Coordinates of C-alpha atoms and ligand atoms in Angstrom, one line a residue:
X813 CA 50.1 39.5 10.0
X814 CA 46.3 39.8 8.8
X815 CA 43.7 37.4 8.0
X816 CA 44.1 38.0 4.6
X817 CA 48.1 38.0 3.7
X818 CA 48.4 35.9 0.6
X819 CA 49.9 32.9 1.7
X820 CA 49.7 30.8 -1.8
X821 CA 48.4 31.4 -5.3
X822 CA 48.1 28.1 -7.3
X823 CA 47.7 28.1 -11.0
X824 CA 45.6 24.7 -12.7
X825 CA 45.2 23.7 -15.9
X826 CA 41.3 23.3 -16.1
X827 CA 38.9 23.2 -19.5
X828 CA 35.7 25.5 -20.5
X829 CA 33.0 24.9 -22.5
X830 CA 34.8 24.3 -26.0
X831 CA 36.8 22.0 -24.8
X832 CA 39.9 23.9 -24.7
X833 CA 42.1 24.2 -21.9
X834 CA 41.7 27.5 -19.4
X835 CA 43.8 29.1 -16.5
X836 CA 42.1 28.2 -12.8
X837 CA 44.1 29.9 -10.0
X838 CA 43.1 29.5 -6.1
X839 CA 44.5 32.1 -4.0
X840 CA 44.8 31.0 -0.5
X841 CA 45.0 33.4 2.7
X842 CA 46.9 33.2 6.1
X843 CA 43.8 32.8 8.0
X844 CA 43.0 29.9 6.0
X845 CA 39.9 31.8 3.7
X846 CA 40.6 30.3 -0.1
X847 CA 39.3 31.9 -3.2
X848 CA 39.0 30.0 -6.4
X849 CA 38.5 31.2 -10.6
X850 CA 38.6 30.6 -14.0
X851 CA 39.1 33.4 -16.9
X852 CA 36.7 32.7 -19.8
X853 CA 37.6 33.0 -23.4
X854 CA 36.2 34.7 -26.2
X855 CA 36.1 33.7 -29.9
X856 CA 35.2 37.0 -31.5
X857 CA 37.3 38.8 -29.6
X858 CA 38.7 42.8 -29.8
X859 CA 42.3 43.5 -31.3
X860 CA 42.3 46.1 -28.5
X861 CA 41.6 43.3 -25.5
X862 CA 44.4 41.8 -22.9
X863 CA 45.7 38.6 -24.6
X864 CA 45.4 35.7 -23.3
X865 CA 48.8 33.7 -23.1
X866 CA 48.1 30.6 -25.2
X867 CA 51.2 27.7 -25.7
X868 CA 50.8 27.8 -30.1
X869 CA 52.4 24.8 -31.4
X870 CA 50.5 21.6 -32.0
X871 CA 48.8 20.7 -29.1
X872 CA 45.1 21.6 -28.9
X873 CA 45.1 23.9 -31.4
X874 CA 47.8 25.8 -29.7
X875 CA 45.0 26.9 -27.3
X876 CA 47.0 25.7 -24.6
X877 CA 47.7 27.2 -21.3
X878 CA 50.9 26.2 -19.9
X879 CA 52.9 28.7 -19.7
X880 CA 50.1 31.2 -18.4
X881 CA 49.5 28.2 -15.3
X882 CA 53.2 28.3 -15.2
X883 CA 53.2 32.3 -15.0
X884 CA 50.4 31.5 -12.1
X885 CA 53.1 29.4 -9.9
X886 CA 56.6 31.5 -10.6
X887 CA 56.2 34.5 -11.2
X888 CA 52.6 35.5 -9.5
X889 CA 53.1 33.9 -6.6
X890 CA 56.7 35.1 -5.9
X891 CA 55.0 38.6 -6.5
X892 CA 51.8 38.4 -4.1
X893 CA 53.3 36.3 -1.6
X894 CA 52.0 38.1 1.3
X895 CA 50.2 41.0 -0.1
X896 CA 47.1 42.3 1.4
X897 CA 43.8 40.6 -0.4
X898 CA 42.0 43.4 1.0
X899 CA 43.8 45.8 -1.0
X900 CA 42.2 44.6 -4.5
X901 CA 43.6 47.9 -6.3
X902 CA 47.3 47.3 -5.1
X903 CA 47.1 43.5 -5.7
X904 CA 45.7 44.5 -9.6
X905 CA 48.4 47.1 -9.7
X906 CA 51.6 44.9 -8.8
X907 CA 50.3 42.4 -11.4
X908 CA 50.5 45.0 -13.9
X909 CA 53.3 46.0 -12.9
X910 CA 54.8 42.8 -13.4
X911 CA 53.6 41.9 -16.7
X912 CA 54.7 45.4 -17.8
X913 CA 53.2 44.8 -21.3
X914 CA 50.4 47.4 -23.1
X915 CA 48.1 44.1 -23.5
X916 CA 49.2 41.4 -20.8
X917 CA 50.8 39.6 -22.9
X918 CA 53.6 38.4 -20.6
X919 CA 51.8 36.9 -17.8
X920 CA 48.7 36.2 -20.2
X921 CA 45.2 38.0 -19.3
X922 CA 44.2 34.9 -18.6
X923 CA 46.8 34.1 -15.8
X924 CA 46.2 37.8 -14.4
X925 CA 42.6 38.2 -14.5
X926 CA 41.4 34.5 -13.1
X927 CA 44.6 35.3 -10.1
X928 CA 42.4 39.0 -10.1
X929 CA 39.3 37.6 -9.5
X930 CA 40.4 34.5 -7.2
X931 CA 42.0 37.0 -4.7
X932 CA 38.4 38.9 -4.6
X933 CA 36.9 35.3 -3.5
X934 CA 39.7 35.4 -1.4
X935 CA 39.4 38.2 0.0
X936 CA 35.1 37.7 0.9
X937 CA 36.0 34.5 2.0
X938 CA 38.1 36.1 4.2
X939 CA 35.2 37.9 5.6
X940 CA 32.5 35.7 5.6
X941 CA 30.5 37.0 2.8
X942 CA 29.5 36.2 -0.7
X943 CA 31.6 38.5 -3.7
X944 CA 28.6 40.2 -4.3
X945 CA 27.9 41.6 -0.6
X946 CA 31.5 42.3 -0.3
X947 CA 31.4 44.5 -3.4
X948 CA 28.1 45.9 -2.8
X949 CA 27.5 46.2 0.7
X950 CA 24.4 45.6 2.7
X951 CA 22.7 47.9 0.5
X952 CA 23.3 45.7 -2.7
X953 CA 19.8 44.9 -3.9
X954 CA 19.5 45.2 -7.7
X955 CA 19.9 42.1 -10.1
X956 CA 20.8 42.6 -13.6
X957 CA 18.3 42.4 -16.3
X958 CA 19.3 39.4 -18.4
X959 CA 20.2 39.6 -22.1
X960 CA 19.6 36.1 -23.4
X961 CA 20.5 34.5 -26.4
X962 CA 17.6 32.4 -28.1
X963 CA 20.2 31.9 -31.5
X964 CA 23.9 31.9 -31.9
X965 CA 25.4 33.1 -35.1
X966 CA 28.7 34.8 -36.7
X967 CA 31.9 33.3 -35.0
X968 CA 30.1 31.0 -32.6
X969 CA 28.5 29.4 -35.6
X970 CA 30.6 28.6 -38.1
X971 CA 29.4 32.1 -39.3
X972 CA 26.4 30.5 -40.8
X973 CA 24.4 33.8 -40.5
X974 CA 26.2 37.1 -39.7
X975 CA 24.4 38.2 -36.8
X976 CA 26.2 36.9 -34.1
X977 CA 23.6 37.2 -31.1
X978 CA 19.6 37.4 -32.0
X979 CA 19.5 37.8 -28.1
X980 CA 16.0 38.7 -26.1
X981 CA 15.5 40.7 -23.0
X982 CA 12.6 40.8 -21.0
X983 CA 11.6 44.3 -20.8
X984 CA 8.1 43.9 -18.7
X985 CA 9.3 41.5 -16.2
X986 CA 8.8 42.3 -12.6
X987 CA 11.5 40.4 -11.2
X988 CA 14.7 38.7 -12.1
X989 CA 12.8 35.4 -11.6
X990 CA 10.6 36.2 -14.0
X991 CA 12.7 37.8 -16.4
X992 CA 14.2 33.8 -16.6
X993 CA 10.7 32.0 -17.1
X994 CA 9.8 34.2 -19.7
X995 CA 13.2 33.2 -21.5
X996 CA 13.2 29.6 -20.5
X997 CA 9.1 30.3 -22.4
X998 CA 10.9 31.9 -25.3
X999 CA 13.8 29.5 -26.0
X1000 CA 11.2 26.3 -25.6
X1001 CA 9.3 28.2 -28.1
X1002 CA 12.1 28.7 -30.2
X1003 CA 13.3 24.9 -30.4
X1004 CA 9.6 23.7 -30.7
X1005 CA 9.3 26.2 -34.2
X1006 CA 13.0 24.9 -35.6
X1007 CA 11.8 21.6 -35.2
X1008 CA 8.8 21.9 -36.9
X1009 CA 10.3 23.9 -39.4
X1010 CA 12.9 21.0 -39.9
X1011 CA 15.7 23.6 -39.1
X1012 CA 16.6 21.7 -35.8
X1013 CA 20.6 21.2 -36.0
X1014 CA 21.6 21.5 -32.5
X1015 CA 23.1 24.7 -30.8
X1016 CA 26.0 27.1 -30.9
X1017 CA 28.8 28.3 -29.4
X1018 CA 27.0 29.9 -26.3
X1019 CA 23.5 27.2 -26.4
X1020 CA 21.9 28.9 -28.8
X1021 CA 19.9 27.6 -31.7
X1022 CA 22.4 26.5 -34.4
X1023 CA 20.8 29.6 -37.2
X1024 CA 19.7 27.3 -40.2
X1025 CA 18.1 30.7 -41.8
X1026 CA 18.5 32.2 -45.7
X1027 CA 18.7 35.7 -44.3
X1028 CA 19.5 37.4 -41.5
X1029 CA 16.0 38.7 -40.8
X1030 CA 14.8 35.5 -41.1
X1031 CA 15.9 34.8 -37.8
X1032 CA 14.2 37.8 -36.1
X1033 CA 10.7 36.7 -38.4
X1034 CA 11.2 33.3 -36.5
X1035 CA 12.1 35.1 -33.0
X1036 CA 9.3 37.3 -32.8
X1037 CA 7.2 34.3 -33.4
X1038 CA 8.4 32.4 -30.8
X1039 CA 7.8 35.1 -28.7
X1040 CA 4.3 35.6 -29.7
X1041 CA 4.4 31.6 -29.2
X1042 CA 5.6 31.5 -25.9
X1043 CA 2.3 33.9 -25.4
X1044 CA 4.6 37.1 -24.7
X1045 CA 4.3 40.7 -26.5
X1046 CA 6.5 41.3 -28.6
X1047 CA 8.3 44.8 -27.3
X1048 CA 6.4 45.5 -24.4
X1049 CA 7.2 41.8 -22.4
X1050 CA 9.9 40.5 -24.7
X1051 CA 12.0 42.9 -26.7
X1052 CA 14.9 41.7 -28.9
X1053 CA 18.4 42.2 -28.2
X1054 CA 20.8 41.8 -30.9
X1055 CA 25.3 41.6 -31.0
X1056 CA 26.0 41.9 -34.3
X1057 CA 29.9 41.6 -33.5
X1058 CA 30.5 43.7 -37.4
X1059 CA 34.3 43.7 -36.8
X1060 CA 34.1 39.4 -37.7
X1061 CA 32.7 40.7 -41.0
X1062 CA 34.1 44.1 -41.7
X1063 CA 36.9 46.3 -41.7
X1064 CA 37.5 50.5 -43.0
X1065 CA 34.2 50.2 -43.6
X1066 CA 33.5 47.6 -45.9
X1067 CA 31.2 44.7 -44.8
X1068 CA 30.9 41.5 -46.1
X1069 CA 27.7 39.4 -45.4
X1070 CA 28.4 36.2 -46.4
X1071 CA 24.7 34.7 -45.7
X1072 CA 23.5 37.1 -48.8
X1073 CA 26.4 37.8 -50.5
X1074 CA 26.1 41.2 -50.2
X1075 CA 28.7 43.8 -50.1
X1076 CA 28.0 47.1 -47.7
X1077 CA 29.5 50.1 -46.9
X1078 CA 29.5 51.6 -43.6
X1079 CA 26.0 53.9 -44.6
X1080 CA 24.5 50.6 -46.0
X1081 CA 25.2 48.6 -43.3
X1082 CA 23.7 51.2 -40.6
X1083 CA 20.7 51.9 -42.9
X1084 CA 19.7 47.9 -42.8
X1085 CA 20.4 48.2 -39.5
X1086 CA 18.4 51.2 -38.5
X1087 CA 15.8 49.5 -41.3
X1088 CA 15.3 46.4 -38.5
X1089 CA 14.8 48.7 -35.7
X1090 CA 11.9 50.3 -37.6
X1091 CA 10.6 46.7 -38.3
X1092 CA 11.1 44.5 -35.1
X1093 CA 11.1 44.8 -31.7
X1094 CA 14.5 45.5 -31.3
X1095 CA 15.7 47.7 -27.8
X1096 CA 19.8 46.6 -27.7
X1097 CA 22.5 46.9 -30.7
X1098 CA 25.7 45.6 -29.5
X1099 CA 29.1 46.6 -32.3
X1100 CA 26.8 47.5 -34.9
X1101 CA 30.1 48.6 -36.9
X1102 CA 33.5 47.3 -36.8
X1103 CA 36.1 48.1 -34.3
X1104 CA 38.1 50.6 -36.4
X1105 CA 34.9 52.4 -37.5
X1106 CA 34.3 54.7 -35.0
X1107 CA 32.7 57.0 -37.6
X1108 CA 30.3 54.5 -38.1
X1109 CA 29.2 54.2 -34.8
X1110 CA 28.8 57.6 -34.6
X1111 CA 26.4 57.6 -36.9
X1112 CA 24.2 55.1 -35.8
X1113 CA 24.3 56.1 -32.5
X1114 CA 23.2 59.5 -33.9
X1115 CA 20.6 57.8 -35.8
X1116 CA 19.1 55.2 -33.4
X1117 CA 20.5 56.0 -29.9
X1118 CA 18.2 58.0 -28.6
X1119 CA 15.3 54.6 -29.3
X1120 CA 18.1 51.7 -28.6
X1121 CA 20.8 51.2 -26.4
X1122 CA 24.4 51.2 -28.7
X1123 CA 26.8 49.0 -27.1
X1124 CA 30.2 48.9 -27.5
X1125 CA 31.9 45.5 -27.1
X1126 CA 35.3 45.0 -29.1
X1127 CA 35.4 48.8 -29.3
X1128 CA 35.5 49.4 -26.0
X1129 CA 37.2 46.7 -24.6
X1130 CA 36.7 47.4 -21.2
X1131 CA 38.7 49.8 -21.2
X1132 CA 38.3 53.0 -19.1
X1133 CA 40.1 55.3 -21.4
X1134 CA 38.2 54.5 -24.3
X1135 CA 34.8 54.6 -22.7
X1136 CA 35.6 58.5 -21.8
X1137 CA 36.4 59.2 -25.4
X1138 CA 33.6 57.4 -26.7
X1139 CA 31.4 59.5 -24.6
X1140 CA 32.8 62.1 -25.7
X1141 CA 32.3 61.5 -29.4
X1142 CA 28.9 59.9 -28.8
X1143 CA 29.8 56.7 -30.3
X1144 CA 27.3 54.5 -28.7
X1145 CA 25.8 55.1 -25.2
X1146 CA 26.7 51.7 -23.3
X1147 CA 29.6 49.6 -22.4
X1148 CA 29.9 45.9 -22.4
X1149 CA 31.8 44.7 -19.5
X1150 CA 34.1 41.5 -19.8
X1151 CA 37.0 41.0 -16.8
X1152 CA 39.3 39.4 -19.0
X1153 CA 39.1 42.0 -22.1
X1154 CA 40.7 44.1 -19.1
X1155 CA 42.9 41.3 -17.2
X1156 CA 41.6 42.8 -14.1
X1157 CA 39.3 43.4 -11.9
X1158 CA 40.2 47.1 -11.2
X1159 CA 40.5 47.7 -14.6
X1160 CA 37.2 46.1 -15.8
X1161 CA 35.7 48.3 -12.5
X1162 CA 36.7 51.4 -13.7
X1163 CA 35.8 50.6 -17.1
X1164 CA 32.3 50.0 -15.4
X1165 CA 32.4 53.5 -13.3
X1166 CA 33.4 55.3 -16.2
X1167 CA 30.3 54.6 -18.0
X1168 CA 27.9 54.8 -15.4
X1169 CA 29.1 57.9 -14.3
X1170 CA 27.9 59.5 -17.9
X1171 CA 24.7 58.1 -17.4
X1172 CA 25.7 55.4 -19.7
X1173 CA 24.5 51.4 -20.3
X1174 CA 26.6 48.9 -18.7
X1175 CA 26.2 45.1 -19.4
X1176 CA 28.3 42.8 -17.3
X1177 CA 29.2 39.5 -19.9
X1178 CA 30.4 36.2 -19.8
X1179 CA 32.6 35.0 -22.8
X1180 CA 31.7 32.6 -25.4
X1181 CA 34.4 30.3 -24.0
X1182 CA 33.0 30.0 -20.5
X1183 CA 32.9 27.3 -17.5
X1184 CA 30.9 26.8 -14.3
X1185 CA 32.6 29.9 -12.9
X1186 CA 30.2 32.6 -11.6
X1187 CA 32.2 35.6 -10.8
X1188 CA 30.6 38.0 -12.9
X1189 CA 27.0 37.6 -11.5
X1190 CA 28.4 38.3 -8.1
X1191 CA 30.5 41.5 -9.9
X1192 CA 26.8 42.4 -11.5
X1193 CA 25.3 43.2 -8.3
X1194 CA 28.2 43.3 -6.2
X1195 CA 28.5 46.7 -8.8
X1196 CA 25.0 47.5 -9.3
X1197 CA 25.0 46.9 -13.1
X1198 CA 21.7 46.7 -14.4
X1199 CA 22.4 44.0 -17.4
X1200 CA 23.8 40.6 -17.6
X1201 CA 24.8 39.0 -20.7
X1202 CA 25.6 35.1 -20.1
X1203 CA 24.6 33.6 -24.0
X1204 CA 22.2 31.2 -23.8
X1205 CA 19.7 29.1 -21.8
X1206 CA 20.9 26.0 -21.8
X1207 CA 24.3 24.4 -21.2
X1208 CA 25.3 23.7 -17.9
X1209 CA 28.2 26.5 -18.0
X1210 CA 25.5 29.5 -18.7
X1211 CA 22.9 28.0 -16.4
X1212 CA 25.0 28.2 -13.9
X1213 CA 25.2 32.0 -13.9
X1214 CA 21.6 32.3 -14.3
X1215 CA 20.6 30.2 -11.3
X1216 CA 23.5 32.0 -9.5
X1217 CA 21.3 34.8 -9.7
X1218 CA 18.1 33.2 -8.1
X1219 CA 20.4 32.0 -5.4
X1220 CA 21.6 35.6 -4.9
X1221 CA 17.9 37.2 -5.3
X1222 CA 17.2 34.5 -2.8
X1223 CA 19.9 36.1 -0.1
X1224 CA 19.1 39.0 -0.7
X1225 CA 15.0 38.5 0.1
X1226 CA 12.2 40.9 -0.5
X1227 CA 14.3 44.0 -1.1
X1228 CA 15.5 42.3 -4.4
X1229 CA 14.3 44.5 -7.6
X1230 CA 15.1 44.5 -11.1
X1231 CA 16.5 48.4 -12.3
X1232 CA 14.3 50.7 -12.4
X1233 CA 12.5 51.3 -16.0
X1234 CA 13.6 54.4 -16.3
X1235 CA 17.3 53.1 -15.9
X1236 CA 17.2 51.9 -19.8
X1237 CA 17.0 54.1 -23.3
X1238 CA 13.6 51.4 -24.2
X1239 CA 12.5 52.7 -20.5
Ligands
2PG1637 C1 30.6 38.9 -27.5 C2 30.9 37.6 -26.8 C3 29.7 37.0 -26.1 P1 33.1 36.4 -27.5 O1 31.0 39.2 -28.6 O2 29.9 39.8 -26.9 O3 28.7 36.8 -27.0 O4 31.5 36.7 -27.7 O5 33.2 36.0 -26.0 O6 33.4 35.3 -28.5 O7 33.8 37.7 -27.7
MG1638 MG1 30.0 41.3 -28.5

């Protein structure tokens, strides 16, 4: 027997940050070591993502998790009772292999990637180490650059503008540590300029600024003020950072923006695009078209990704197969990476490799349906990815990601260092 034979996995019915009941599983080891995780949700979610196993029905919505906590106790545990933690790849492979569906949809992503990632707790509990130096070795040194959002919009705001993240990043910082004050500057700045402006309503989905705007580009007129408030550059200290998430508001091509009432094509919706990008500070594009319009995204990456980075987030899905043949077809030149759009961790890794091996983007993200769990900082530099996209700065179930990072910056001392410059398209 080894130190780290799966003894127990336990499934819990837990809640995240809307409220909504999520799938917590603790995997415990023969030695004693005991990993512990939550799976996120999203709201604007892929068609091509692992689905998470929600109960329907009455209750909550029919958000409820049930019958994925149940999955956790029967069938999971019967299947990894003592299985080697160590072996991360083999424990992600027999839970595929027992949910035997194209999108999870037995077991529920949820169930499979929180019992993914509690195992790899497990597993560095095991050994004595943080996630992030059991992924990344002693070598691990580089912190993610974060991608903030300063307003929340689209389907995290009662799609009261279409834009769903008017996100910043902060391009000149020296150090991660920075990179948050700057922000913290920056979303201050933002609140004290809604105020005055009377536009205060609260915040969204992920802590941003609930988006009382006319027009879409009003919001990036008040975010490059808030900037300059916040007594940053514009683009050279603080760029802006935007998802637009075009599948909530499009499909074969035709998009709908509901804040002007304006109907667009796929050619008029990348020429307003491209059109903001000649007028704002603008280094990130995240799904500038929809899903299904990979022509689309051609095209804009053709236009604009050689300046920007082109993200692909519902597209890609975290999914290794289709980050090789969006290479291939030059459909946007980064990847977003979210766990549970894979359901687990070997999956979402490979997803990862895959674009970083073309010399590619990769942006580890949080959900918009998130809780204190910080996995995917520790998978961020456990991995060396060099962007981290947690929503907001505020709300107790972001920060905690955020000041994850300053504890693991911290541990890691003076060899800490953001990417290089030349690591990003704005470099
Ligand atoms: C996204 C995420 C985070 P959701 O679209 O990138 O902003 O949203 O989790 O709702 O998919
Ligand atoms: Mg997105």
């Amino acid at each position: 027997m080894t130190d780290t034979e799966i003894h127990d996995v336990r499934g819990r019915r837990v809640w995240d940050s809307r409220g909504r009941p999520t799938v917590e599983v603790e995997v415990h080891l023969s030695a004693g070591a005991v990993g512990r995780a939550i799976a996120p949700a999203g709201a604007s979610t892929g068609s091509g993502e692992a689905m998470d196993l929600r109960d329907g029905g009455e209750a909550f919505g029919g958000y409820d998790v049930r019958r994925a906590v149940n999955a956790v106790n029967s069938e999971i545990d019967s299947e990894l009772f003592g299985a080697d933690a160590d072996d991360q790849d083999a424990i992600d492979a027999a839970l595929i292999a027992l949910d035997g569906t194209p999108n999870k949809s037995k077991l529920g992503g949820n169930a499979m990637v929180a019992t993914s990632m509690a195992v790899a707790h497990a597993a560095a509990a095991a050994e004595g180490v943080p996630l992030w130096r059991r992924l990344g070795g002693i070598r691990a040194h580089t912190l993610p650059l974060p991608e903030i959002q300063i307003f929340g919009g689209g389907a995290h705001a009662g799609r009261r503008v279409d834009v769903q993240d008017f996100m910043v990043i902060a391009v000149g910082a020296a150090d991660y540590e920075e990179a948050l004050d700057w922000t913290a500057r920056v979303y201050i700045a933002a609140g004290e300029k809604m105020a005055s402006a009377g536009k205060l309503q609260g915040v969204a989905d992920e802590g941003g600024f609930w988006p009382v705007f006319d027009t879409n580009e009003a919001a990036l007129d008040m975010l490059v003020r808030a900037i300059e408030a916040a007594g940053l550059i514009p683009g050279d200290q603080v760029a802006i950072s935007l998802d637009i998430a075009a599948s909530e508001f499009g499909s074969g091509g035709q998009y709908r923006l509901g804040l002007e009432e304006r109907a667009l094509d796929s050619d008029g919706l990348t020429d307003m695009l491209t059109g903001w990008l000649e007028r704002y500070p603008i280094v990130s594009v995240e799904d500038p078209l929809g899903e299904d319009d990979e022509a689309g995204l051609i095209a804009f990456t053709a236009a604009a990704g050689e300046r920007v980075q082109v993200i692909g987030d519902d597209y890609l899905v975290t999914n290794a197969d289709r980050v090789r043949t969006a290479i291939e077809k030059r459909a946007c030149n980064a990847v977003l990476v979210k766990p549970n759009q894979a359901g687990t961790l070997t999956e979402a890794r490979a997803a990862f490799d895959a674009a970083m091996a073309a010399g590619w983007g990769a942006v580890v993200s949080a959900r918009s349906g998130e809780t204190e769990d910080v996995t995917i900082v520790h998978l961020a530099v456990g991995w060396g990815a060099y962007q981290l996209k947690v929503g907001s700065f505020a709300r107790s179930e972001r920060m905690a990601k955020w000041n994850e990072g300053l504890r693991i910056a911290e541990a890691i001392g003076k060899n800490a260092s953001l990417p290089p410059a030349g690591a990003f398209p704005w470099g």
